[in-house]
Amino acid sequence: MELDYLKTLPLGGFNFDNCIRNRAMAESGILQAPKTMKTGTTICGVLFKDGVVLAADTRATGGSIVGDKNCEKIHNLAPNIFCCGAGTAADCDHVTEMIKRQLELHRLNTHSENRVQMAALKLVAHAFKYGGQIGTHLIVGGVDVKGPQLIECSNDGNMYSMPYHTTGSGSLAAMAIMETRYKENMTREEAVNLCIAAIEAGIYHDLGSGSNVDVCVITRNKYEMLRNIKHDNFKVFSKPGGYQFKKDRVQVVEEFKHKLVVEAGEQPMDLS
Amino acid sequence: MDLENYTNVNIFKKVYEKREVSSIHNVVEQPHHLLKDNTQHAKGGFNPYVNNQGTTVAIAGKDFVLVAADTRISQGFNILSRDYSRTTKLTDQCVITSGGMVADIETLHKLLIAKVKTYQRQFKKTPTVESLAQLLGNTLYGRRFMPYYAFNLLCGIDQNGQGSVYGYDAIGSWDKLTYGVQGSGSELGAPILDNQFVGHNYLVKTLPDDVSVVEDTGKDIINSIAERDIYTGDQVEIVIVDKNGIRVKREPIRRD
């Protein structure tokens, strides 16, 4: 066949080539295979009278260093479905984006609204296929024909449906607030305030979570993204006058002086 | 060498044979630390050390020393305290500030206070910063094989009235510095200090003379570290040592 080279091209999906290398590294005993980072987060979701509230903090960490002080952890899956992501940031971003496209195709093919159950099932099916190696801990919330729905999808392929959920490293702090203050048939106002309080508990008591609070309220035929609804954490002090880089600290060994000749028609570079 | 024969020779044979010989007599003659139970115990199981993180910065000036440290202690992802003081007064002209394990820091600081008192009773004078620097080095090295998990900066006014900072590792290696940073945010703080203050790498060796500028810089450094290091935050504690004694003040910084 003429197009034999096609067989040598990657087929798509994940590339596992480095697994062989990593095993060789581990067996050699000299080098250690690279490890993935554990990330911290606080996310939560609450069902209320006529909708769902999702909330998240905005800190992204790599080990003990803050990588992003104001990242977005609430992802859009469909006009009526949103999803909070904890765990490995890349997995959450790519998996939600992938499911978002599948849902859109389904929407266009069936001319109907997506169901939250279906989105969650797709997420869980994908996660289970990889035996928990894809680090997605998601809280999916939305409103469909069956009313407001809230489903948690963990990386090992489990789905839980409860009226309130918390996940991430700050889940214990957030759940403490949920367990004390949750009640059935809350108003929108109450639900939003409960979510903010839960996320703030995570922000202040869990080192993996921090910065601001994002909230998303989904009701029938409408969603509202309240980005940075709380923003109390910022740098409180900077040295007045800023910093100077003193030149005399470094010894000048040799100095060159060149005359800059501008040729006709050329514009001199702006050096200011 | 005959390679064919070489492969058949078990080079570990002697070792194996020696190990397999066992009698009560042999076991008793073995050194205590080579007994099987003991070696296994030393390897696994209990680990008495834990890092409680936190950052501390010290800067020496012409006639003062400034210490800026955060007040957060943590274990894993949990905050254990938001107002812990990691700086202790040793004499009127000397303080010690540390990062690492709080239990060890506390013990070490108490021990040093006791040693200062003993010194005062014995010699009828307060120890100088230079003496305390050597004393701390010896104290730490005395625990060479079960160290205090504390990374220290000893700061004070020396006999010439100049500010000085002494930096240590956990087992007592030390050096005289003009500024230092220890703890979880040390990698973030060190470059700013290197740029702003006089150290080994600069030709013009003049110490800063304005306390307020150094104070602002120290405060800003802790604030900046708190932005990016999750273990640093809550409050910044400023300690200024000069010829008039020691001043302490605290200011809130981000708590998340």
Short mmCIF file of C-alpha atoms in Angstrom, two decimals:
data_model
loop_
_atom_site.label_atom_id
_atom_site.label_comp_id
_atom_site.label_asym_id
_atom_site.label_seq_id
_atom_site.Cartn_x
_atom_site.Cartn_y
_atom_site.Cartn_z
CA MET A 1 0.00 0.00 0.00
CA GLU A 2 1.20 3.46 -0.85
CA LEU A 3 0.17 5.11 2.38
CA ASP A 4 2.08 2.78 4.68
CA TYR A 5 3.48 5.70 6.58
CA LEU A 6 -0.02 6.34 7.94
CA LYS A 7 0.44 3.30 10.16
CA THR A 8 3.39 4.95 11.84
CA LEU A 9 1.43 8.09 12.73
CA PRO A 10 -0.08 8.35 16.21
CA LEU A 11 -3.75 7.38 16.29
CA GLY A 12 -4.88 10.02 18.77
CA GLY A 13 -5.78 9.62 22.44
CA PHE A 14 -3.13 9.43 25.13
CA ASN A 15 0.51 8.63 24.40
CA PHE A 16 1.94 6.07 26.83
CA ASP A 17 5.48 5.94 25.38
CA ASN A 18 7.07 7.39 28.50
CA CYS A 19 5.72 4.53 30.64
CA ILE A 20 8.49 2.30 29.29
CA ARG A 21 11.07 4.96 30.01
CA ASN A 22 9.70 5.54 33.52
CA ARG A 23 9.86 1.82 34.31
CA ALA A 24 13.45 1.69 33.09
CA MET A 25 14.27 4.70 35.26
CA ALA A 26 12.68 3.13 38.32
CA GLU A 27 14.46 -0.19 37.73
CA SER A 28 17.82 1.50 37.25
CA GLY A 29 17.48 2.82 40.78
CA ILE A 30 19.43 5.91 39.84
CA LEU A 31 16.66 8.12 38.55
CA GLN A 32 13.12 8.55 39.76
CA ALA A 33 10.28 8.80 37.28
CA PRO A 34 8.51 12.17 37.44
CA LYS A 35 5.53 12.32 39.78
CA THR A 36 2.29 14.22 39.26
CA MET A 37 1.43 17.09 41.60
CA LYS A 38 -1.32 16.98 44.18
CA THR A 39 -3.47 20.06 43.95
CA GLY A 40 -5.63 21.74 46.57
CA THR A 41 -9.10 23.15 46.06
CA THR A 42 -12.41 23.81 47.75
CA ILE A 43 -15.55 23.42 45.64
CA CYS A 44 -19.17 22.92 46.62
CA GLY A 45 -22.70 22.77 45.27
CA VAL A 46 -26.13 23.18 46.84
CA LEU A 47 -29.66 22.50 45.65
CA PHE A 48 -32.22 25.16 46.50
CA LYS A 49 -35.91 25.77 45.86
CA ASP A 50 -35.72 26.46 42.14
CA GLY A 51 -32.16 25.79 41.05
CA VAL A 52 -28.57 24.90 41.86
CA VAL A 53 -25.71 26.94 43.23
CA LEU A 54 -22.11 25.94 42.50
CA ALA A 55 -19.13 27.66 44.13
CA ALA A 56 -15.34 27.39 44.03
CA ASP A 57 -12.20 29.07 45.29
CA THR A 58 -9.67 30.47 42.79
CA ARG A 59 -6.27 29.25 43.95
CA ALA A 60 -4.22 26.86 41.81
CA THR A 61 -1.21 25.27 43.52
CA GLY A 62 1.76 23.21 42.40
CA GLY A 63 3.14 21.66 45.57
CA SER A 64 3.54 24.52 48.05
CA ILE A 65 3.68 27.29 45.46
CA VAL A 66 0.63 29.19 44.27
CA GLY A 67 0.57 28.93 40.49
CA ASP A 68 -2.51 31.04 39.77
CA LYS A 69 -4.15 33.40 42.25
CA ASN A 70 -7.37 33.83 40.32
CA CYS A 71 -8.12 30.77 38.19
CA GLU A 72 -11.56 29.58 37.09
CA LYS A 73 -12.72 26.28 38.50
CA ILE A 74 -16.37 26.49 37.41
CA HIS A 75 -16.63 25.06 33.90
CA ASN A 76 -19.52 25.36 31.47
CA LEU A 77 -20.80 22.06 30.04
CA ALA A 78 -24.06 23.24 28.42
CA PRO A 79 -26.26 26.33 28.67
CA ASN A 80 -28.10 24.66 31.55
CA ILE A 81 -25.27 22.61 33.07
CA PHE A 82 -22.15 23.74 34.92
CA CYS A 83 -19.46 21.81 36.68
CA CYS A 84 -16.91 22.52 39.46
CA GLY A 85 -13.58 20.74 39.11
CA ALA A 86 -11.09 19.60 41.75
CA GLY A 87 -8.06 17.35 41.40
CA THR A 88 -5.66 17.58 38.48
CA ALA A 89 -6.31 20.91 36.75
CA ALA A 90 -5.39 19.67 33.25
CA ASP A 91 -7.70 16.66 33.53
CA CYS A 92 -10.62 18.83 34.70
CA ASP A 93 -10.09 21.35 31.89
CA HIS A 94 -9.76 18.81 29.08
CA VAL A 95 -12.40 16.34 30.21
CA THR A 96 -15.02 19.06 30.70
CA GLU A 97 -14.15 20.57 27.31
CA MET A 98 -14.50 17.15 25.68
CA ILE A 99 -17.85 16.42 27.30
CA LYS A 100 -19.03 19.93 26.44
CA ARG A 101 -18.52 19.17 22.73
CA GLN A 102 -20.27 15.79 22.98
CA LEU A 103 -23.22 17.45 24.69
CA GLU A 104 -23.41 20.16 22.07
CA LEU A 105 -23.50 17.57 19.27
CA HIS A 106 -26.21 15.69 21.12
CA ARG A 107 -28.15 18.92 21.52
CA LEU A 108 -27.91 19.69 17.81
CA ASN A 109 -28.87 16.13 16.81
CA THR A 110 -31.86 15.83 19.11
CA HIS A 111 -33.02 19.47 19.16
CA SER A 112 -33.48 19.19 22.89
CA GLU A 113 -31.96 20.36 26.14
CA ASN A 114 -29.18 18.25 27.68
CA ARG A 115 -29.88 16.33 30.84
CA VAL A 116 -27.57 16.64 33.83
CA GLN A 117 -27.75 12.88 34.34
CA MET A 118 -26.30 12.37 30.88
CA ALA A 119 -23.44 14.82 31.39
CA ALA A 120 -22.52 13.18 34.69
CA LEU A 121 -22.74 9.71 33.18
CA LYS A 122 -20.43 10.70 30.34
CA LEU A 123 -17.91 12.14 32.80
CA VAL A 124 -18.03 9.06 34.98
CA ALA A 125 -17.76 6.67 32.03
CA HIS A 126 -14.67 8.48 30.84
CA ALA A 127 -13.10 8.51 34.30
CA PHE A 128 -13.82 4.82 34.91
CA LYS A 129 -12.29 3.83 31.57
CA TYR A 130 -8.92 5.05 32.91
CA GLY A 131 -9.20 3.28 36.25
CA GLY A 132 -8.95 6.43 38.36
CA GLN A 133 -5.80 7.65 36.62
CA ILE A 134 -7.62 10.72 35.34
CA GLY A 135 -7.80 12.95 38.39
CA THR A 136 -11.21 14.51 38.00
CA HIS A 137 -13.32 15.11 41.10
CA LEU A 138 -16.28 17.02 39.78
CA ILE A 139 -19.54 18.45 41.06
CA VAL A 140 -22.00 18.69 38.19
CA GLY A 141 -25.03 20.92 38.64
CA GLY A 142 -27.81 22.01 36.32
CA VAL A 143 -31.49 22.33 35.67
CA ASP A 144 -33.24 20.10 33.11
CA VAL A 145 -36.70 18.64 32.44
CA LYS A 146 -36.47 16.71 35.70
CA GLY A 147 -35.76 19.89 37.67
CA PRO A 148 -32.61 21.00 39.54
CA GLN A 149 -29.94 18.29 39.72
CA LEU A 150 -26.67 18.01 41.63
CA ILE A 151 -24.29 15.09 41.05
CA GLU A 152 -20.79 14.42 42.24
CA CYS A 153 -18.50 12.44 39.90
CA SER A 154 -15.29 11.06 41.38
CA ASN A 155 -12.19 9.88 39.53
CA ASP A 156 -12.75 6.17 40.27
CA GLY A 157 -16.06 6.23 38.41
CA ASN A 158 -18.58 6.76 41.18
CA MET A 159 -21.62 9.04 41.00
CA TYR A 160 -23.34 10.40 44.07
CA SER A 161 -26.46 12.51 44.14
CA MET A 162 -27.10 14.53 47.28
CA PRO A 163 -28.66 17.93 48.00
CA TYR A 164 -25.25 19.35 48.91
CA HIS A 165 -21.69 18.38 48.00
CA THR A 166 -18.16 19.47 48.81
CA THR A 167 -14.91 18.19 47.26
CA GLY A 168 -11.21 19.00 47.22
CA SER A 169 -8.66 19.42 50.00
CA GLY A 170 -10.92 21.97 51.70
CA SER A 171 -13.96 19.69 51.53
CA LEU A 172 -13.92 18.96 55.25
CA ALA A 173 -13.96 22.62 56.21
CA ALA A 174 -16.68 23.33 53.64
CA MET A 175 -18.76 20.29 54.66
CA ALA A 176 -18.67 21.45 58.29
CA ILE A 177 -20.49 24.60 57.20
CA MET A 178 -22.87 22.66 54.94
CA GLU A 179 -23.83 20.19 57.66
CA THR A 180 -24.62 22.92 60.17
CA ARG A 181 -26.39 25.40 57.94
CA TYR A 182 -28.08 23.46 55.13
CA LYS A 183 -31.85 23.22 55.12
CA GLU A 184 -34.37 22.14 52.51
CA ASN A 185 -36.13 24.58 50.15
CA MET A 186 -33.75 27.47 50.66
CA THR A 187 -34.17 30.69 48.73
CA ARG A 188 -31.59 31.71 46.14
CA GLU A 189 -30.15 34.28 48.54
CA GLU A 190 -29.72 31.73 51.33
CA ALA A 191 -28.17 29.14 49.04
CA VAL A 192 -25.62 31.61 47.63
CA ASN A 193 -24.67 32.80 51.11
CA LEU A 194 -24.29 29.20 52.32
CA CYS A 195 -22.01 28.38 49.40
CA ILE A 196 -19.89 31.49 49.98
CA ALA A 197 -19.54 30.62 53.66
CA ALA A 198 -18.54 27.04 52.82
CA ILE A 199 -15.91 28.12 50.29
CA GLU A 200 -14.58 30.77 52.67
CA ALA A 201 -14.15 28.09 55.33
CA GLY A 202 -11.99 26.24 52.83
CA ILE A 203 -10.10 29.38 51.84
CA TYR A 204 -9.17 30.33 55.40
CA HIS A 205 -8.71 26.91 57.01
CA ASP A 206 -7.20 24.87 54.18
CA LEU A 207 -3.79 25.87 52.83
CA GLY A 208 -4.52 24.33 49.42
CA SER A 209 -7.39 26.75 48.84
CA GLY A 210 -7.33 30.53 48.74
CA SER A 211 -7.95 33.86 47.04
CA ASN A 212 -11.48 34.64 45.84
CA VAL A 213 -14.90 32.98 45.67
CA ASP A 214 -16.63 32.22 42.36
CA VAL A 215 -20.33 31.40 42.38
CA CYS A 216 -22.61 30.13 39.63
CA VAL A 217 -26.38 30.11 40.05
CA ILE A 218 -28.40 27.98 37.63
CA THR A 219 -32.17 28.28 37.48
CA ARG A 220 -34.77 27.33 34.86
CA ASN A 221 -33.74 28.85 31.47
CA LYS A 222 -31.15 31.07 33.11
CA TYR A 223 -27.70 30.96 34.62
CA GLU A 224 -25.70 33.61 36.40
CA MET A 225 -21.93 33.48 36.76
CA LEU A 226 -20.85 35.58 39.74
CA ARG A 227 -17.09 35.69 39.27
CA ASN A 228 -15.04 36.90 42.27
CA ILE A 229 -18.17 37.60 44.31
CA LYS A 230 -15.87 37.70 47.33
CA HIS A 231 -12.38 39.14 46.96
CA ASP A 232 -10.97 39.80 50.42
CA ASN A 233 -7.51 38.34 49.95
CA PHE A 234 -4.90 40.61 48.46
CA LYS A 235 -1.47 41.97 49.23
CA VAL A 236 -1.87 44.47 52.06
CA PHE A 237 1.52 46.13 51.99
CA SER A 238 4.03 47.11 49.33
CA LYS A 239 7.18 49.12 49.94
CA PRO A 240 6.38 52.74 49.16
CA GLY A 241 8.48 54.08 46.30
CA GLY A 242 9.16 50.63 44.88
CA TYR A 243 12.61 49.16 44.31
CA GLN A 244 15.75 50.44 42.65
CA PHE A 245 18.42 48.35 40.97
CA LYS A 246 21.67 50.00 42.02
CA LYS A 247 24.32 50.01 39.32
CA ASP A 248 27.42 50.56 41.48
CA ARG A 249 27.05 47.15 43.11
CA VAL A 250 28.65 45.35 40.17
CA GLN A 251 32.19 45.93 38.98
CA VAL A 252 32.58 47.13 35.39
CA VAL A 253 35.56 45.25 33.95
CA GLU A 254 35.65 46.83 30.50
CA GLU A 255 33.59 49.43 28.75
CA PHE A 256 32.86 49.67 25.02
CA LYS A 257 31.44 52.65 23.21
CA HIS A 258 30.03 52.31 19.73
CA LYS A 259 28.61 55.00 17.56
CA LEU A 260 25.20 54.15 16.19
CA VAL A 261 25.04 54.83 12.45
CA VAL A 262 21.57 55.18 11.02
CA GLU A 263 21.47 54.37 7.33
CA ALA A 264 19.32 56.46 5.06
CA GLY A 265 15.68 55.48 5.12
CA GLU A 266 16.02 53.30 8.23
CA GLN A 267 14.20 54.18 11.41
CA PRO A 268 16.33 53.99 14.55
CA MET A 269 15.09 51.46 17.10
CA ASP A 270 13.16 52.99 19.97
CA LEU A 271 15.44 52.39 22.96
CA SER A 272 13.57 54.45 25.52
CA MET B 1 41.56 -12.84 34.32
CA ASP B 2 39.69 -15.87 32.97
CA LEU B 3 36.21 -14.49 32.27
CA GLU B 4 34.56 -17.86 31.78
CA ASN B 5 35.49 -18.99 35.25
CA TYR B 6 34.82 -15.62 36.72
CA THR B 7 31.09 -15.77 35.98
CA ASN B 8 30.78 -19.06 37.83
CA VAL B 9 32.38 -17.77 40.97
CA ASN B 10 29.93 -16.36 43.44
CA ILE B 11 31.72 -13.32 44.68
CA PHE B 12 29.26 -13.01 47.56
CA LYS B 13 29.81 -16.60 48.69
CA LYS B 14 32.05 -15.62 51.54
CA VAL B 15 29.61 -13.04 52.77
CA TYR B 16 26.66 -15.45 52.70
CA GLU B 17 28.57 -18.17 54.48
CA LYS B 18 29.66 -15.80 57.16
CA ARG B 19 26.11 -14.62 57.73
CA GLU B 20 24.64 -18.07 57.96
CA VAL B 21 26.84 -19.10 60.85
CA SER B 22 24.68 -18.51 63.88
CA SER B 23 25.14 -19.30 67.50
CA ILE B 24 24.28 -17.52 70.70
CA HIS B 25 27.92 -16.67 71.05
CA ASN B 26 27.95 -14.87 67.73
CA VAL B 27 24.86 -12.82 68.42
CA VAL B 28 26.14 -11.63 71.74
CA GLU B 29 29.42 -10.57 70.22
CA GLN B 30 27.72 -8.49 67.55
CA PRO B 31 27.79 -4.77 68.16
CA HIS B 32 24.51 -3.54 69.57
CA HIS B 33 23.55 -1.40 66.61
CA LEU B 34 24.00 -4.28 64.16
CA LEU B 35 21.39 -6.51 65.82
CA LYS B 36 18.59 -7.25 63.38
CA ASP B 37 15.77 -5.85 65.50
CA ASN B 38 17.60 -2.66 66.12
CA THR B 39 18.46 -1.93 62.49
CA GLN B 40 14.90 -2.57 61.38
CA HIS B 41 13.57 -0.31 64.04
CA ALA B 42 15.88 2.48 63.01
CA LYS B 43 14.79 2.24 59.38
CA GLY B 44 11.03 2.17 59.52
CA GLY B 45 8.11 3.11 61.70
CA PHE B 46 8.32 6.16 63.86
CA ASN B 47 9.45 9.47 62.43
CA PRO B 48 9.69 12.11 65.14
CA TYR B 49 10.18 15.04 62.76
CA VAL B 50 7.53 17.23 61.20
CA ASN B 51 7.95 20.51 59.37
CA ASN B 52 5.68 23.28 60.59
CA GLN B 53 6.88 25.63 57.83
CA GLY B 54 6.81 29.44 58.05
CA THR B 55 9.29 32.05 56.85
CA THR B 56 11.69 34.38 58.64
CA VAL B 57 13.91 37.11 57.24
CA ALA B 58 16.73 38.98 58.99
CA ILE B 59 18.60 42.02 57.70
CA ALA B 60 21.62 43.66 59.34
CA GLY B 61 22.00 47.44 59.24
CA LYS B 62 24.73 49.86 60.28
CA ASP B 63 23.57 50.06 63.90
CA PHE B 64 20.52 47.79 63.97
CA VAL B 65 19.15 44.40 62.94
CA LEU B 66 15.67 43.81 61.63
CA VAL B 67 13.78 40.53 61.75
CA ALA B 68 10.57 40.07 59.78
CA ALA B 69 8.80 36.74 60.20
CA ASP B 70 5.33 35.37 59.56
CA THR B 71 3.31 33.91 62.45
CA ARG B 72 1.62 30.92 60.83
CA ILE B 73 2.36 27.34 61.85
CA SER B 74 0.88 24.48 59.89
CA GLN B 75 0.90 20.73 59.52
CA GLY B 76 0.11 19.38 56.06
CA PHE B 77 -2.72 21.48 54.68
CA ASN B 78 -3.98 22.51 58.13
CA ILE B 79 -3.23 25.70 60.04
CA LEU B 80 -2.31 25.00 63.66
CA SER B 81 -1.81 28.62 64.76
CA ARG B 82 -2.12 32.06 63.24
CA ASP B 83 -0.18 34.00 65.90
CA TYR B 84 2.94 32.05 66.78
CA SER B 85 6.06 34.08 67.47
CA ARG B 86 9.10 32.39 65.96
CA THR B 87 11.49 35.06 67.29
CA THR B 88 12.84 34.95 70.86
CA LYS B 89 14.82 37.50 72.81
CA LEU B 90 18.06 36.06 74.20
CA THR B 91 19.77 39.20 75.51
CA ASP B 92 19.06 42.93 75.19
CA GLN B 93 21.19 42.96 72.06
CA CYS B 94 20.37 39.58 70.53
CA VAL B 95 17.38 37.61 69.24
CA ILE B 96 17.03 34.23 67.59
CA THR B 97 14.49 33.47 64.88
CA SER B 98 13.83 30.04 63.39
CA GLY B 99 11.89 28.03 60.85
CA GLY B 100 11.23 24.30 60.96
CA MET B 101 9.56 22.19 63.64
CA VAL B 102 7.84 24.23 66.33
CA ALA B 103 8.47 21.75 69.15
CA ASP B 104 12.21 21.79 68.43
CA ILE B 105 12.30 25.57 67.91
CA GLU B 106 10.63 26.11 71.27
CA THR B 107 12.95 23.66 73.04
CA LEU B 108 16.04 25.16 71.44
CA HIS B 109 15.04 28.73 72.28
CA LYS B 110 14.33 27.77 75.91
CA LEU B 111 17.66 25.96 76.12
CA LEU B 112 19.49 29.02 74.80
CA ILE B 113 17.77 31.30 77.31
CA ALA B 114 18.91 28.94 80.05
CA LYS B 115 22.43 28.92 78.67
CA VAL B 116 22.48 32.73 78.56
CA LYS B 117 21.44 32.82 82.22
CA THR B 118 24.11 30.31 83.18
CA TYR B 119 26.67 32.42 81.34
CA GLN B 120 25.53 35.57 83.15
CA ARG B 121 25.82 33.90 86.57
CA GLN B 122 29.20 32.41 85.76
CA PHE B 123 30.94 35.37 84.15
CA LYS B 124 28.97 38.31 85.61
CA LYS B 125 28.27 39.74 82.13
CA THR B 126 25.90 39.23 79.22
CA PRO B 127 27.21 37.11 76.37
CA THR B 128 28.04 38.95 73.15
CA VAL B 129 26.40 38.00 69.86
CA GLU B 130 29.69 36.49 68.70
CA SER B 131 29.80 34.20 71.75
CA LEU B 132 26.18 33.21 71.31
CA ALA B 133 26.82 32.44 67.64
CA GLN B 134 29.54 29.93 68.59
CA LEU B 135 27.40 28.59 71.45
CA LEU B 136 24.45 27.95 69.13
CA GLY B 137 26.70 26.24 66.59
CA ASN B 138 28.05 23.90 69.28
CA THR B 139 24.58 23.26 70.72
CA LEU B 140 23.25 22.24 67.31
CA TYR B 141 26.26 20.08 66.45
CA GLY B 142 25.91 18.35 69.82
CA ARG B 143 22.75 16.83 68.41
CA ARG B 144 24.49 15.78 65.18
CA PHE B 145 22.70 12.44 64.88
CA MET B 146 19.29 13.44 66.26
CA PRO B 147 19.24 17.14 65.33
CA TYR B 148 16.91 19.89 66.38
CA TYR B 149 14.72 20.35 63.31
CA ALA B 150 15.23 24.12 63.42
CA PHE B 151 16.79 26.44 60.87
CA ASN B 152 18.04 29.47 62.74
CA LEU B 153 19.09 33.04 62.27
CA LEU B 154 20.87 34.64 65.21
CA CYS B 155 20.61 38.41 65.01
CA GLY B 156 22.12 41.10 67.17
CA ILE B 157 24.35 44.10 67.65
CA ASP B 158 28.01 43.13 67.85
CA GLN B 159 30.70 44.67 70.05
CA ASN B 160 31.40 47.41 67.48
CA GLY B 161 27.75 48.44 67.50
CA GLN B 162 27.14 47.00 64.02
CA GLY B 163 24.20 44.84 63.11
CA SER B 164 25.03 41.21 62.37
CA VAL B 165 23.15 38.09 61.33
CA TYR B 166 24.38 34.52 61.75
CA GLY B 167 22.80 31.81 59.61
CA TYR B 168 22.70 28.11 60.57
CA ASP B 169 21.60 24.78 59.20
CA ALA B 170 19.95 22.17 61.43
CA ILE B 171 23.20 20.47 62.50
CA GLY B 172 25.30 23.50 63.28
CA SER B 173 27.06 24.68 60.16
CA TRP B 174 27.08 28.46 60.46
CA ASP B 175 28.37 31.65 58.95
CA LYS B 176 28.26 35.37 59.56
CA LEU B 177 25.94 37.07 57.10
CA THR B 178 24.58 40.52 56.44
CA TYR B 179 21.11 39.20 55.73
CA GLY B 180 19.42 35.81 55.83
CA VAL B 181 16.17 34.01 55.19
CA GLN B 182 15.00 30.66 56.53
CA GLY B 183 11.91 28.48 56.23
CA SER B 184 9.39 27.53 53.61
CA GLY B 185 9.58 30.82 51.71
CA SER B 186 13.39 31.06 51.71
CA GLU B 187 13.65 30.30 47.98
CA LEU B 188 11.21 33.11 47.25
CA GLY B 189 12.79 35.63 49.64
CA ALA B 190 16.48 35.09 48.90
CA PRO B 191 16.58 36.71 45.42
CA ILE B 192 14.92 39.94 46.61
CA LEU B 193 17.37 40.18 49.50
CA ASP B 194 20.31 39.47 47.19
CA ASN B 195 19.19 42.30 44.95
CA GLN B 196 18.45 44.86 47.63
CA PHE B 197 21.12 44.32 50.27
CA VAL B 198 24.85 43.97 50.52
CA GLY B 199 26.12 40.41 50.58
CA HIS B 200 29.12 38.34 49.57
CA ASN B 201 28.65 39.05 45.88
CA TYR B 202 28.84 42.83 46.05
CA LEU B 203 31.96 44.94 45.82
CA VAL B 204 30.72 47.95 47.74
CA LYS B 205 30.13 46.67 51.24
CA THR B 206 28.00 49.25 53.00
CA LEU B 207 25.22 48.19 55.34
CA PRO B 208 21.87 50.02 55.11
CA ASP B 209 21.50 52.86 57.62
CA ASP B 210 17.80 53.75 57.43
CA VAL B 211 15.65 51.54 59.68
CA SER B 212 12.36 52.57 58.11
CA VAL B 213 13.45 51.62 54.58
CA VAL B 214 14.73 48.23 55.78
CA GLU B 215 11.54 47.71 57.77
CA ASP B 216 9.38 48.44 54.73
CA THR B 217 11.47 46.08 52.62
CA GLY B 218 11.32 43.29 55.20
CA LYS B 219 7.57 43.70 55.57
CA ASP B 220 7.12 43.73 51.80
CA ILE B 221 9.22 40.58 51.40
CA ILE B 222 7.05 38.64 53.87
CA ASN B 223 3.93 40.04 52.18
CA SER B 224 5.23 38.99 48.77
CA ILE B 225 6.15 35.50 49.98
CA ALA B 226 2.65 35.15 51.46
CA GLU B 227 1.27 35.78 47.97
CA ARG B 228 2.94 32.68 46.52
CA ASP B 229 3.87 30.37 49.43
CA ILE B 230 0.86 28.61 50.93
CA TYR B 231 2.61 28.04 54.28
CA THR B 232 3.31 31.73 54.90
CA GLY B 233 0.66 34.20 56.03
CA ASP B 234 -1.64 35.56 58.78
CA GLN B 235 0.64 38.15 60.41
CA VAL B 236 4.07 39.65 59.98
CA GLU B 237 6.09 40.14 63.15
CA ILE B 238 8.76 42.82 62.99
CA VAL B 239 11.55 42.78 65.57
CA ILE B 240 14.08 45.61 65.56
CA VAL B 241 17.23 45.33 67.66
CA ASP B 242 19.32 48.45 68.18
CA LYS B 243 21.33 50.10 70.93
CA ASN B 244 18.13 51.10 72.74
CA GLY B 245 16.97 47.49 73.01
CA ILE B 246 14.34 45.42 71.23
CA ARG B 247 11.08 46.60 69.67
CA VAL B 248 8.36 44.22 68.46
CA LYS B 249 5.34 44.99 66.31
CA ARG B 250 2.84 42.96 64.34
CA GLU B 251 0.75 43.65 61.27
CA PRO B 252 -1.89 41.50 59.59
CA ILE B 253 -1.22 40.00 56.14
CA ARG B 254 -3.33 37.72 53.96
CA ARG B 255 -4.91 34.85 55.86
CA ASP B 256 -5.90 32.44 53.07
#
